[in-house]
Coordinates of N, CA and C in Angstrom, one line a residue:
M1 N 18.4 10.8 -16.6 CA 17.0 10.4 -16.8 C 16.2 11.6 -17.1
T2 N 15.4 11.5 -18.1 CA 14.5 12.6 -18.4 C 13.2 12.6 -17.6
D3 N 12.5 13.7 -17.6 CA 11.3 13.8 -16.8 C 10.3 12.8 -17.3
D4 N 10.2 12.6 -18.7 CA 9.3 11.7 -19.3 C 9.6 10.3 -18.8
T5 N 10.9 9.9 -18.8 CA 11.3 8.6 -18.4 C 10.9 8.3 -16.9
A6 N 11.2 9.3 -16.1 CA 10.9 9.2 -14.7 C 9.4 9.1 -14.4
S7 N 8.6 9.8 -15.2 CA 7.2 9.8 -15.1 C 6.7 8.4 -15.5
E8 N 7.2 7.9 -16.6 CA 6.8 6.6 -17.1 C 7.2 5.5 -16.1
E9 N 8.3 5.6 -15.5 CA 8.8 4.6 -14.5 C 7.9 4.6 -13.3
L10 N 7.5 5.8 -12.9 CA 6.6 6.0 -11.7 C 5.2 5.3 -12.0
E11 N 4.7 5.6 -13.2 CA 3.4 5.0 -13.6 C 3.5 3.5 -13.6
I12 N 4.6 2.9 -14.1 CA 4.8 1.4 -14.1 C 4.8 0.9 -12.7
R13 N 5.5 1.6 -11.8 CA 5.6 1.2 -10.4 C 4.2 1.3 -9.8
L14 N 3.5 2.3 -10.0 CA 2.1 2.4 -9.5 C 1.2 1.3 -10.0
K15 N 1.3 1.0 -11.2 CA 0.5 -0.1 -11.8 C 0.8 -1.4 -11.1
K16 N 2.1 -1.7 -11.0 CA 2.5 -3.0 -10.3 C 2.0 -3.0 -8.9
L17 N 2.1 -1.9 -8.1 CA 1.6 -1.9 -6.8 C 0.1 -2.0 -6.7
R18 N -0.6 -1.5 -7.7 CA -2.1 -1.6 -7.7 C -2.4 -3.1 -7.9
I19 N -1.7 -3.8 -8.8 CA -2.0 -5.2 -9.0 C -1.7 -6.0 -7.8
R20 N -0.6 -5.7 -7.1 CA -0.2 -6.4 -5.9 C -1.2 -6.2 -4.8
S21 N -1.8 -5.0 -4.8 CA -2.7 -4.6 -3.7 C -4.1 -5.3 -3.9
W22 N -4.5 -5.5 -5.1 CA -5.7 -6.2 -5.4 C -5.6 -7.7 -5.5
R23 N -4.5 -8.2 -5.7 CA -4.3 -9.7 -5.8 C -3.5 -10.2 -4.6
R24 N -4.0 -10.0 -3.5 CA -3.3 -10.5 -2.3 C -3.7 -12.0 -2.1
G25 N -3.6 -12.5 -0.9 CA -4.0 -13.9 -0.7 C -5.4 -14.1 -0.1
T26 N -5.9 -13.0 0.5 CA -7.2 -13.0 1.1 C -8.1 -11.9 0.6
K27 N -9.4 -12.1 0.6 CA -10.3 -11.1 0.1 C -10.3 -9.9 1.0
E28 N -10.1 -10.1 2.3 CA -10.1 -9.0 3.3 C -9.0 -8.0 2.9
M29 N -7.8 -8.5 2.6 CA -6.7 -7.6 2.3 C -6.9 -7.0 0.9
D30 N -7.5 -7.7 0.0 CA -7.9 -7.1 -1.3 C -8.7 -5.9 -1.1
L31 N -9.7 -6.0 -0.2 CA -10.7 -5.0 0.0 C -10.1 -3.8 0.8
L32 N -9.1 -4.0 1.6 CA -8.4 -3.0 2.3 C -7.4 -2.3 1.5
L33 N -6.5 -3.0 0.8 CA -5.4 -2.4 0.0 C -5.8 -2.0 -1.4
G34 N -6.8 -2.7 -2.0 CA -7.2 -2.4 -3.4 C -7.7 -1.0 -3.5
P35 N -8.8 -0.6 -2.8 CA -9.3 0.7 -2.9 C -8.3 1.8 -2.5
F36 N -7.4 1.5 -1.5 CA -6.4 2.5 -1.2 C -5.5 2.7 -2.4
S37 N -5.1 1.6 -3.1 CA -4.2 1.7 -4.2 C -4.8 2.5 -5.4
D38 N -6.1 2.4 -5.5 CA -6.8 3.0 -6.7 C -7.2 4.5 -6.4
S39 N -7.2 4.9 -5.2 CA -7.6 6.2 -4.8 C -6.5 7.3 -5.1
R40 N -7.0 8.5 -5.5 CA -6.0 9.6 -5.6 C -5.5 10.0 -4.2
E41 N -6.3 9.7 -3.2 CA -5.8 10.1 -1.8 C -5.0 9.0 -1.2
G42 N -4.9 7.8 -1.9 CA -4.1 6.7 -1.4 C -2.8 6.6 -2.0
L43 N -2.6 5.5 -2.8 CA -1.3 5.2 -3.3 C -0.7 6.4 -4.1
A44 N -1.5 7.0 -5.0 CA -1.0 8.1 -5.8 C -0.5 9.3 -5.0
A45 N -1.0 9.4 -3.8 CA -0.6 10.6 -3.0 C 0.7 10.3 -2.2
L46 N 1.2 9.1 -2.2 CA 2.4 8.8 -1.4 C 3.6 9.5 -1.9
S47 N 4.5 9.8 -1.0 CA 5.8 10.3 -1.4 C 6.6 9.1 -1.9
L48 N 7.8 9.3 -2.5 CA 8.6 8.1 -2.9 C 9.0 7.3 -1.8
E49 N 9.3 8.0 -0.7 CA 9.7 7.2 0.6 C 8.6 6.4 1.1
Q50 N 7.4 6.9 1.1 CA 6.2 6.2 1.5 C 5.9 5.0 0.6
M51 N 6.1 5.3 -0.7 CA 5.9 4.2 -1.7 C 6.9 3.1 -1.5
D52 N 8.1 3.4 -1.1 CA 9.1 2.3 -0.7 C 8.6 1.5 0.4
A53 N 8.1 2.2 1.4 CA 7.5 1.6 2.6 C 6.3 0.7 2.3
Y54 N 5.5 1.2 1.4 CA 4.3 0.4 0.9 C 4.8 -0.9 0.2
E55 N 5.8 -0.7 -0.6 CA 6.3 -1.9 -1.3 C 6.8 -2.9 -0.3
A56 N 7.5 -2.5 0.7 CA 8.0 -3.4 1.7 C 6.9 -4.1 2.5
L57 N 5.8 -3.3 2.7 CA 4.6 -3.8 3.4 C 4.0 -5.0 2.5
M58 N 4.1 -4.8 1.2 CA 3.5 -5.8 0.3 C 4.2 -7.2 0.4
D59 N 5.4 -7.2 1.0 CA 6.1 -8.5 1.1 C 5.7 -9.2 2.4
E60 N 4.9 -8.6 3.2 CA 4.4 -9.3 4.4 C 3.2 -10.2 4.1
G61 N 3.0 -11.1 5.0 CA 1.9 -12.0 4.9 C 0.5 -11.4 5.2
D62 N -0.5 -11.9 4.5 CA -1.8 -11.3 4.7 C -2.4 -11.4 6.1
N63 N -2.1 -12.5 6.8 CA -2.6 -12.6 8.2 C -2.0 -11.5 9.1
D64 N -0.7 -11.3 8.9 CA -0.1 -10.2 9.7 C -0.6 -8.8 9.3
L65 N -0.7 -8.6 8.0 CA -1.2 -7.3 7.5 C -2.6 -7.0 8.0
Y66 N -3.5 -8.0 7.9 CA -4.8 -7.8 8.4 C -4.9 -7.4 9.9
L67 N -4.1 -8.1 10.7 CA -4.1 -7.7 12.1 C -3.5 -6.3 12.3
W68 N -2.5 -5.9 11.6 CA -1.9 -4.6 11.8 C -2.9 -3.5 11.3
V69 N -3.4 -3.7 10.1 CA -4.3 -2.6 9.5 C -5.6 -2.5 10.3
S70 N -6.1 -3.6 10.8 CA -7.4 -3.6 11.5 C -7.1 -3.1 13.0
G71 N -5.9 -3.0 13.4 CA -5.6 -2.6 14.7 C -5.7 -3.7 15.8
A72 N -5.9 -4.9 15.4 CA -6.0 -6.0 16.3 C -4.7 -6.3 17.1
T73 N -3.6 -6.1 16.4 CA -2.3 -6.3 17.1 C -1.4 -5.1 16.7
E74 N -0.4 -4.9 17.5 CA 0.5 -3.8 17.3 C 1.4 -4.0 16.0
T75 N 1.5 -2.9 15.3 CA 2.3 -3.0 14.0 C 3.7 -2.8 14.4
P76 N 4.6 -3.6 13.7 CA 6.0 -3.4 13.9 C 6.5 -2.0 13.6
E77 N 7.4 -1.5 14.3 CA 7.9 -0.1 14.1 C 8.2 0.2 12.7
A78 N 8.8 -0.7 12.0 CA 9.3 -0.5 10.6 C 8.1 -0.2 9.6
H79 N 6.9 -0.8 9.9 CA 5.8 -0.7 9.1 C 4.7 0.3 9.6
R80 N 4.9 0.8 10.8 CA 3.9 1.6 11.5 C 3.5 2.8 10.7
P81 N 4.4 3.6 10.2 CA 4.0 4.9 9.5 C 3.1 4.6 8.2
I82 N 3.5 3.6 7.4 CA 2.6 3.3 6.2 C 1.3 2.6 6.6
V83 N 1.3 1.8 7.6 CA 0.1 1.2 8.1 C -0.9 2.3 8.6
E84 N -0.3 3.3 9.3 CA -1.2 4.4 9.7 C -1.8 5.2 8.6
V85 N -1.1 5.3 7.5 CA -1.6 6.0 6.3 C -2.8 5.2 5.7
V86 N -2.6 3.8 5.7 CA -3.7 3.0 5.2 C -4.9 3.0 6.1
Q87 N -4.6 3.0 7.4 CA -5.7 3.1 8.4 C -6.4 4.4 8.3
S88 N -5.7 5.5 8.1 CA -6.3 6.8 8.0 C -7.2 6.9 6.8
F89 N -6.8 6.3 5.7 CA -7.6 6.2 4.5 C -8.9 5.6 4.7
H90 N -8.9 4.5 5.5 CA -10.1 3.7 5.8 C -10.8 4.2 7.1
K91 N -10.2 5.2 7.7 CA -10.8 5.7 9.0 C -10.9 4.7 10.1
I92 N -9.7 3.9 10.2 CA -9.6 2.9 11.2 C -8.7 3.4 12.3
G93 N -9.1 3.3 13.5 CA -8.3 3.7 14.6 C -8.4 5.0 15.1

């Protein structure tokens, strides 16, 4: 795989994640994940491993996500590191 191909694939992946971040099921999660996904300090700054974790987080339901990101309930261990990144971005917790 060439550097150009890898770069193109990363851009496509980022675009898909941005769309998924802005088009959740609830407005609250759109407003928490959307700005994170658009920011240079957010989604674009993630390592590939963190991006994998963020993709896995996108498969969770909005009700659970909101409770985890807001700090209302404890985040499952598997999602804790990436949820902490999102919380840090929003200065939550």
